CSV table of C-alpha atoms and ligand atoms in Angstrom, one decimal:
chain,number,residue,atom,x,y,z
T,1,UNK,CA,97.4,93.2,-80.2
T,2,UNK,CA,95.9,92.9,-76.5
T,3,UNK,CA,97.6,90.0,-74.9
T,4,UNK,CA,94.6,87.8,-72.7
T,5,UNK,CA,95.0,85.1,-70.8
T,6,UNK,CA,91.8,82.8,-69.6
T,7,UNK,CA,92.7,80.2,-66.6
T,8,UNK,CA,90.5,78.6,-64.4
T,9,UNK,CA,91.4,77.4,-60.8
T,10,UNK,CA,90.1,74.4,-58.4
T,11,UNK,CA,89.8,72.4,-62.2
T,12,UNK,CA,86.9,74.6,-62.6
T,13,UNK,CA,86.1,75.1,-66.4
T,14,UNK,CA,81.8,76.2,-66.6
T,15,UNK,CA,82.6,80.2,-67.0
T,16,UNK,CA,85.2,79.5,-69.4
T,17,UNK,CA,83.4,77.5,-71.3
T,18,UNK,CA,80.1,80.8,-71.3
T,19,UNK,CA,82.7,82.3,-72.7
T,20,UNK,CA,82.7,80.5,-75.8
T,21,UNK,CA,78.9,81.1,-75.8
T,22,UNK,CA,79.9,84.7,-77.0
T,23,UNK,CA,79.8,83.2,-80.4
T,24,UNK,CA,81.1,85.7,-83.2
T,25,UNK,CA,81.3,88.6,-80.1
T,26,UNK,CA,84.3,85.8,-79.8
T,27,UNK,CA,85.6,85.5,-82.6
T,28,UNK,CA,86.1,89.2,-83.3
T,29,UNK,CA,87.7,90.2,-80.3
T,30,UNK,CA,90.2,86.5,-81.2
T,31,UNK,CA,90.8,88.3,-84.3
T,32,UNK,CA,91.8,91.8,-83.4
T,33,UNK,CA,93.6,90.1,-80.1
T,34,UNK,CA,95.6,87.1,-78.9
T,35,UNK,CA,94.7,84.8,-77.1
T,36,UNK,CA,98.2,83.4,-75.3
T,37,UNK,CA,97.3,80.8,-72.5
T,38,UNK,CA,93.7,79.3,-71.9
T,39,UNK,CA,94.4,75.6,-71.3
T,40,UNK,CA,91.0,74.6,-71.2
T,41,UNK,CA,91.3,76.2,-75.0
T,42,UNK,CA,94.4,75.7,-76.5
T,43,UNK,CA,97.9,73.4,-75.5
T,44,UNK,CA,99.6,76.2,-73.8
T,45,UNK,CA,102.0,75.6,-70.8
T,46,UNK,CA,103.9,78.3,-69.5
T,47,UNK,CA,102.1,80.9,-68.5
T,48,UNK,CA,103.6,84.1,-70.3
T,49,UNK,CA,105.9,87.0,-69.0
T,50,UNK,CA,103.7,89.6,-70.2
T,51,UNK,CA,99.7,89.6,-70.1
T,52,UNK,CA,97.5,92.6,-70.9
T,53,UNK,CA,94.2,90.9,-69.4
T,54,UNK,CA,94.2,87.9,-67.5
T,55,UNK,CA,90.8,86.7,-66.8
T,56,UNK,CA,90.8,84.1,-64.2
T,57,UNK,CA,87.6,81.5,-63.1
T,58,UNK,CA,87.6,79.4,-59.9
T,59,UNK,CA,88.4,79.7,-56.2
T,60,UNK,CA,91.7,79.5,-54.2
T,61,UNK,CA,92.0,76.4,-52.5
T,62,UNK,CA,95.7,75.0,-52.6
T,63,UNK,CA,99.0,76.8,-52.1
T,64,UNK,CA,99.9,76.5,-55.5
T,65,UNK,CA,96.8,78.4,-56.8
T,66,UNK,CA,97.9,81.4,-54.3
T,67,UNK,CA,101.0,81.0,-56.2
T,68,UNK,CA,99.4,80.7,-59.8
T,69,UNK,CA,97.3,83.7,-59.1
T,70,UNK,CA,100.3,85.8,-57.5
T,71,UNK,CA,102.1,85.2,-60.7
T,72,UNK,CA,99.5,86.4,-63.2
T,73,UNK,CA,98.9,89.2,-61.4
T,74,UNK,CA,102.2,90.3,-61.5
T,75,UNK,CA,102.7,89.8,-65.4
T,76,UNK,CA,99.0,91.2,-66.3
T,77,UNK,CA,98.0,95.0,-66.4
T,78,UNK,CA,94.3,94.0,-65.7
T,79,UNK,CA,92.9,90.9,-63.7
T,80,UNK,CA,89.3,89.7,-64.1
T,81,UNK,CA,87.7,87.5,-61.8
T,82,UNK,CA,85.0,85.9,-63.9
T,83,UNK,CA,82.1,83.7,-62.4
T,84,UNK,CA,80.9,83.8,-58.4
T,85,UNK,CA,83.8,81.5,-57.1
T,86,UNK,CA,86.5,83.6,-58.7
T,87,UNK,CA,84.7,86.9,-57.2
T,88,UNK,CA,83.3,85.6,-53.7
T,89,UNK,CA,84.4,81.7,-53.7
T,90,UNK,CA,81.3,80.2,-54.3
T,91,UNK,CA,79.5,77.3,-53.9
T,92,UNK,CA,82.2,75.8,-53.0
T,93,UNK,CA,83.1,78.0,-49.9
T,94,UNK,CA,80.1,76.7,-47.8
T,95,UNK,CA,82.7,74.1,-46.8
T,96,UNK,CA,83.8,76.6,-44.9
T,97,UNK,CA,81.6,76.3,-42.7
T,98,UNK,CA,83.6,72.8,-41.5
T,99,UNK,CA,87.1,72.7,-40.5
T,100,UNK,CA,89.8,71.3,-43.0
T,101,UNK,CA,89.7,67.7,-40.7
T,102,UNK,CA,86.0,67.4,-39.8
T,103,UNK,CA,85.4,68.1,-43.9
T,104,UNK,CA,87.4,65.9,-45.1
T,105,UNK,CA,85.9,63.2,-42.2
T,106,UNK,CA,82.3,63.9,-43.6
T,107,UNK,CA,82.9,63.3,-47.1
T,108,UNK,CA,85.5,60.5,-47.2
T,109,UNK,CA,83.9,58.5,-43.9
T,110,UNK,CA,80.8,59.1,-42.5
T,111,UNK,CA,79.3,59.5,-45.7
T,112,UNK,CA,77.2,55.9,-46.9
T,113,UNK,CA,79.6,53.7,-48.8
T,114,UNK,CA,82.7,55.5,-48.4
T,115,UNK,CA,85.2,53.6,-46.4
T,116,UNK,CA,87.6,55.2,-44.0
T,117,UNK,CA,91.2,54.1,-45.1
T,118,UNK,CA,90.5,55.2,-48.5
T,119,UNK,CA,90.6,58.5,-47.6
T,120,UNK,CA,92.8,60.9,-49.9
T,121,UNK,CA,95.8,63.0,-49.1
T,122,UNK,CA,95.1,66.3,-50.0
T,123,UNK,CA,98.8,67.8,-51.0
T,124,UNK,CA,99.2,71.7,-49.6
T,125,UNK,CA,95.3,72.3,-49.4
T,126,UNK,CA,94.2,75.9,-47.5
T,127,UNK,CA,92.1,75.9,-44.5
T,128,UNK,CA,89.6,77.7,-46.6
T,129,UNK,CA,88.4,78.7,-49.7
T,130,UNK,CA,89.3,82.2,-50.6
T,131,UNK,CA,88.5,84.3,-53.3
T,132,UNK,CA,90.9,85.5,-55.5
T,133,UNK,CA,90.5,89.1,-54.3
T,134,UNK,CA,91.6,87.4,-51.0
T,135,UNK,CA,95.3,87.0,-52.2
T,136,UNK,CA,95.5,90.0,-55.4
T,137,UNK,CA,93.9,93.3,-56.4
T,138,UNK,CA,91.0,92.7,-58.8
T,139,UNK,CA,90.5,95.0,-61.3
T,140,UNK,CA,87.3,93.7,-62.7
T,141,UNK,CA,84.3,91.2,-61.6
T,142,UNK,CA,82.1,89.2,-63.8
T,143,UNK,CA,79.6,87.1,-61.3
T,144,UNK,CA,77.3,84.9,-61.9
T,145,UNK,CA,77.0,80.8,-61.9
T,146,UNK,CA,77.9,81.3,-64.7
T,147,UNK,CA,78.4,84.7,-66.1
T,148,UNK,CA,76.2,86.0,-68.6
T,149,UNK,CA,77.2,86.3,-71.8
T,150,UNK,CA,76.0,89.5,-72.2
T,151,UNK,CA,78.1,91.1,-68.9
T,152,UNK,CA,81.3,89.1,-70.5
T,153,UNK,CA,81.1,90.7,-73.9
T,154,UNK,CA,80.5,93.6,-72.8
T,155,UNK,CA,82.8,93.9,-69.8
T,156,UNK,CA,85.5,92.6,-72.4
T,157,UNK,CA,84.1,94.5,-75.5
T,158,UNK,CA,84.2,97.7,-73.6
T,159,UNK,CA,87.5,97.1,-71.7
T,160,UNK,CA,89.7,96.2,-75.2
T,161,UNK,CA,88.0,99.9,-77.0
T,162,UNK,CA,89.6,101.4,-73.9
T,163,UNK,CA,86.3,102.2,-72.3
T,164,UNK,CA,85.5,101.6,-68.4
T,165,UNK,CA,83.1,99.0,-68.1
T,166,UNK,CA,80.2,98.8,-65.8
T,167,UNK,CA,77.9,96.0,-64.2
T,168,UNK,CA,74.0,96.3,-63.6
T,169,UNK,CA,73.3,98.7,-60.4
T,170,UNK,CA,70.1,97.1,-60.0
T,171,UNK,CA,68.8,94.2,-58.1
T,172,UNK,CA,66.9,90.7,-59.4
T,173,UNK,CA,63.7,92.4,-58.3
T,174,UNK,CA,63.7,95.2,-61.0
T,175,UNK,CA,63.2,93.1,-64.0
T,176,UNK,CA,61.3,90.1,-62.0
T,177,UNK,CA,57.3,90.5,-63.4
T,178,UNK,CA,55.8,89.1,-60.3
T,179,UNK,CA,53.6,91.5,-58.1
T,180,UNK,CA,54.2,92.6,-55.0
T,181,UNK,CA,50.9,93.7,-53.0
T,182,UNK,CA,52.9,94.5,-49.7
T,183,UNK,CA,50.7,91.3,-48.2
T,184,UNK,CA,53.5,88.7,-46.6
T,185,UNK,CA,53.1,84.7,-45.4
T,186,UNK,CA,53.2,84.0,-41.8
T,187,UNK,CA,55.2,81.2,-42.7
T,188,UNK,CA,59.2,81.1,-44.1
T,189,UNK,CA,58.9,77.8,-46.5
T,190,UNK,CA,61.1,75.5,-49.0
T,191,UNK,CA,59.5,75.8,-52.8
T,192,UNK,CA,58.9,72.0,-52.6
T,193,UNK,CA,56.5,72.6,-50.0
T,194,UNK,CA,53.7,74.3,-51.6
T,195,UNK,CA,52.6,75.2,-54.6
T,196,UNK,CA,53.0,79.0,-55.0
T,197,UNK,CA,51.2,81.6,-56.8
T,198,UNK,CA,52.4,82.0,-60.1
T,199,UNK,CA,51.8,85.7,-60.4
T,200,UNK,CA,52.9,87.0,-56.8
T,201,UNK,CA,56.2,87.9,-55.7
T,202,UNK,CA,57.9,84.4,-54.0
T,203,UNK,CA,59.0,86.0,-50.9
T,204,UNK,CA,55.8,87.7,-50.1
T,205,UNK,CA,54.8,84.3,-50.3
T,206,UNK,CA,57.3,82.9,-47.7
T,207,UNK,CA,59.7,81.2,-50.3
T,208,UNK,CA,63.3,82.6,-49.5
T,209,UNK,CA,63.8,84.4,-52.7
T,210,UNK,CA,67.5,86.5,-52.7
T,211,UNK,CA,66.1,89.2,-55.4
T,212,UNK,CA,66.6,91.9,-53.5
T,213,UNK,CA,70.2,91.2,-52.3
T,214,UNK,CA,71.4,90.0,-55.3
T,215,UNK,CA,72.7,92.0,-58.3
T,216,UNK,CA,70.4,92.6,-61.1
T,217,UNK,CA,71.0,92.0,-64.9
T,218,UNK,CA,70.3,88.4,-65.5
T,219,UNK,CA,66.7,89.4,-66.4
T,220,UNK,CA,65.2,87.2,-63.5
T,221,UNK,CA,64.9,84.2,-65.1
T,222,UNK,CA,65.1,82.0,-62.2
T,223,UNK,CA,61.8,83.8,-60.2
T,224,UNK,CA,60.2,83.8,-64.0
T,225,UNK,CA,60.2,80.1,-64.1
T,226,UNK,CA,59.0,79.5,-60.7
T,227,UNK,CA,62.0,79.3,-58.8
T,228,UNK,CA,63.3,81.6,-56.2
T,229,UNK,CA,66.5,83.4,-57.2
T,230,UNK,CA,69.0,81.8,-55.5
T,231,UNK,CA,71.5,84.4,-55.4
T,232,UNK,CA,74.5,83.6,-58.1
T,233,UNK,CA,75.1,86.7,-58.9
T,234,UNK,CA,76.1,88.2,-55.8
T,235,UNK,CA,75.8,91.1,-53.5
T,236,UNK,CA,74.2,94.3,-55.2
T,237,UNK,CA,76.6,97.2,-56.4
T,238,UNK,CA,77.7,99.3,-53.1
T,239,UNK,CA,76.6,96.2,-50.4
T,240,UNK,CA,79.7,93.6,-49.6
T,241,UNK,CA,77.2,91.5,-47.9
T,242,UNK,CA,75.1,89.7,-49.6
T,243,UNK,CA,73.3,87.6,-46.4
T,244,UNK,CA,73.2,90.8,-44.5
T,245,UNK,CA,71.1,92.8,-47.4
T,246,UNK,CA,68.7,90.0,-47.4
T,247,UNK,CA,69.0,89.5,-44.0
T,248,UNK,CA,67.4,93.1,-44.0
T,249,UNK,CA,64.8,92.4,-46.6
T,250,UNK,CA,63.4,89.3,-44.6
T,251,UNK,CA,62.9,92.1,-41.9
T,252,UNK,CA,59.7,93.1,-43.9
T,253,UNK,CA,58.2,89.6,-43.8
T,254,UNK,CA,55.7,89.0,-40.9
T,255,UNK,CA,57.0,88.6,-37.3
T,256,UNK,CA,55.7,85.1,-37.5
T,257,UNK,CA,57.8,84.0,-40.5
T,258,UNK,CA,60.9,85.8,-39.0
T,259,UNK,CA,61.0,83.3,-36.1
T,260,UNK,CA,60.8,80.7,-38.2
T,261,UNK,CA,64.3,82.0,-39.8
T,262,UNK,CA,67.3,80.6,-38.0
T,263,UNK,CA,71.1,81.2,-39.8
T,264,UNK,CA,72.3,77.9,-39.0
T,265,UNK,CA,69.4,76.8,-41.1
T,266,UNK,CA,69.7,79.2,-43.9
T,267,UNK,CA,73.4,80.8,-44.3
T,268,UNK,CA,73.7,78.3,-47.1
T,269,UNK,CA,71.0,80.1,-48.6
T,270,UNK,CA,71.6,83.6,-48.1
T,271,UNK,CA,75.3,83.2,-48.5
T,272,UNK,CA,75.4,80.0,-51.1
T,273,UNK,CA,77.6,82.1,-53.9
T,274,UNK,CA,79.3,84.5,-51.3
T,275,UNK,CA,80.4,82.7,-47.7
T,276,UNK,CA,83.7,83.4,-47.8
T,277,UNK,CA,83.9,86.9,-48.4
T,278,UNK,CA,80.8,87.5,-46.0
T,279,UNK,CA,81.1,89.5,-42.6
T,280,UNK,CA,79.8,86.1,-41.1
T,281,UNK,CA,82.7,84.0,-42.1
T,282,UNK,CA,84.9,86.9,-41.0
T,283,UNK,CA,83.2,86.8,-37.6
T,284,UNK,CA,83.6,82.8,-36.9
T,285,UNK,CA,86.8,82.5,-38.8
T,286,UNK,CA,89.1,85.4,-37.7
T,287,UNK,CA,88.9,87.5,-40.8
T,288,UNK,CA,90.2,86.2,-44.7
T,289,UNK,CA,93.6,84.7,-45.4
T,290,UNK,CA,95.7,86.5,-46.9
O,1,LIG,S1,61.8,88.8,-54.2
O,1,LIG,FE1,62.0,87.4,-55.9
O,1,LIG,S2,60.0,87.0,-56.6
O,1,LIG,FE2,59.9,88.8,-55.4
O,1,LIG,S3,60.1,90.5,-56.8
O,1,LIG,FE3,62.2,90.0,-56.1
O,1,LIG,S4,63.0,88.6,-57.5
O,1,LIG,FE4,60.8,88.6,-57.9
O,2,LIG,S1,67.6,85.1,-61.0
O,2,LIG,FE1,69.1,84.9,-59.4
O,2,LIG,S2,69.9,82.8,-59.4
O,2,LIG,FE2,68.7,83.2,-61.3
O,2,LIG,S3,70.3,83.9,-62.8
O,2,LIG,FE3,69.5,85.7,-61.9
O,2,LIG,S4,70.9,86.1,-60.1
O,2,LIG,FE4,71.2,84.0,-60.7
């Protein structure tokens, strides 16, 4: 019986719980396995000396999730990183873009209604947070905000038959219906805005849509109901960098719209799931912590 172990970090507990949306994909690979630690699961405290996969959810942010993390992947012959935080830090690592101090300073003081001297200590917190790659060899990566079902069943389904599993090699665009006529807006806007065209492609349009930098297999459901995709997925298979790729794909909107584009402006857009793994953050932070 395959030993697996499911833990998230930074409290985070949404991709665990799309797990569970597996359903009976769940419950057969529960019965033909054993599920030994998942406290968001079960009441389970140690974790155990020997793990077959660990699949782990959540960012590094303290010294004791380096530690955590260190310790599982010693005791584990394979290590997922499941969700976008776990594989690129997230949502959570814009705060990178603040220092540890002037972060702490916007949220606890100059924010409305929060009052200096009630500001929290913070026990062993990084300067930044890191994905787990940052700190352990990954073996496997399940993105997404959350996962899909579908790449978690069948990255585990595959993985416990003693197959090698694979993750879509395609981009959003691929499966997105809208058409693309090669025309593009002067303009780079917000989708509350204007009202766009519900049959065009959005970033023809001017709407900052991450399709083509972002890794395909979700089915574009975001650009399907009108929103641009905002990128949870991560970078496409072979690119690292997911704001460089789209940085790349803006070059084919007008001149016009491309001075419009500034990356103070929008590196929380092109890098919302994947800041602290980017070539950016490497630039203005001295490279990743190991
Ligand atoms: S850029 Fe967005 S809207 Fe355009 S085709 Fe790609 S996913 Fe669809
Ligand atoms: S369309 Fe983009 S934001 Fe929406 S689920 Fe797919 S990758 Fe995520």
């Amino acid at each position: 019986m395959v030993k697996i172990l499911l833990l998230g970090l930074s409290g985070d507990t949404g991709c665990q719980v799309a797990t569970v949306g597996l359903h009976e994909v769940l419950l057969g690979i529960l019965k033909a396995n054993e599920l030994v630690y998942a406290p968001t699961l079960m009441d389970t405290k140690e974790i155990p000396d020997k793990i077959d996969v660990a699949i782990i959810e959540g960012g590094v942010r303290t010294e004791h999730e380096v530690e955590t993390t260190k310790k599982i992947r010693e005791r584990s012959s394979v290590l997922i990183a499941l969700g976008s935080c776990a594989c690129f830090g997230g949502v959570p690592g814009l705060a990178n873009l603040k220092e540890g101090d002037e972060l702490l300073d916007m949220i606890y003081s100059e924010q409305k209604g929060t009052v200096a001297s009630d500001m929290p200590t913070v026990d062993k917190l990084l300067p930044k947070q890191q994905a787990i790659g940052d700190y352990v060899k990954v073996d496997y990566r399940i993105p997404g905000c959350p996962p899909e079902t579908g790449d978690i069943a069948g990255i585990l389904t595959t993985l416990l038959s003693g197959g090698t599993p694979e993750l879509s090699k395609t981009d959003v665009c691929e499966l997105c219906p809208r058409e693309r006529i090669g025309e593009y807006s002067k303009k780079l806007k917000r989708i509350y805005e204007e009202v766009a065209d519900p049959e065009r492609c959005l970033l023809e349009q001017g709407f900052l849509c991450m399709g083509p930098a972002t890794m395909g297999g979700c089915g574009a459901p975001c650009p399907k109901a009108g929103m641009p995709c905002d990128g949870c997925r991560g970078p496409t298979a072979g690119n690292s960098d997911q704001g460089l790729t789209m940085l790349d794909a803006l070059t084919s909107l007008t001149k016009e719209a491309n001075e419009n584009f500034s990356l103070s402006e929008y590196a929380g857009t092109i890098y919302r799931y994947t800041y602290p793994t980017s070539q950016l953050a490497k630039v203005l932070n001295g490279g990743r912590k190991k």
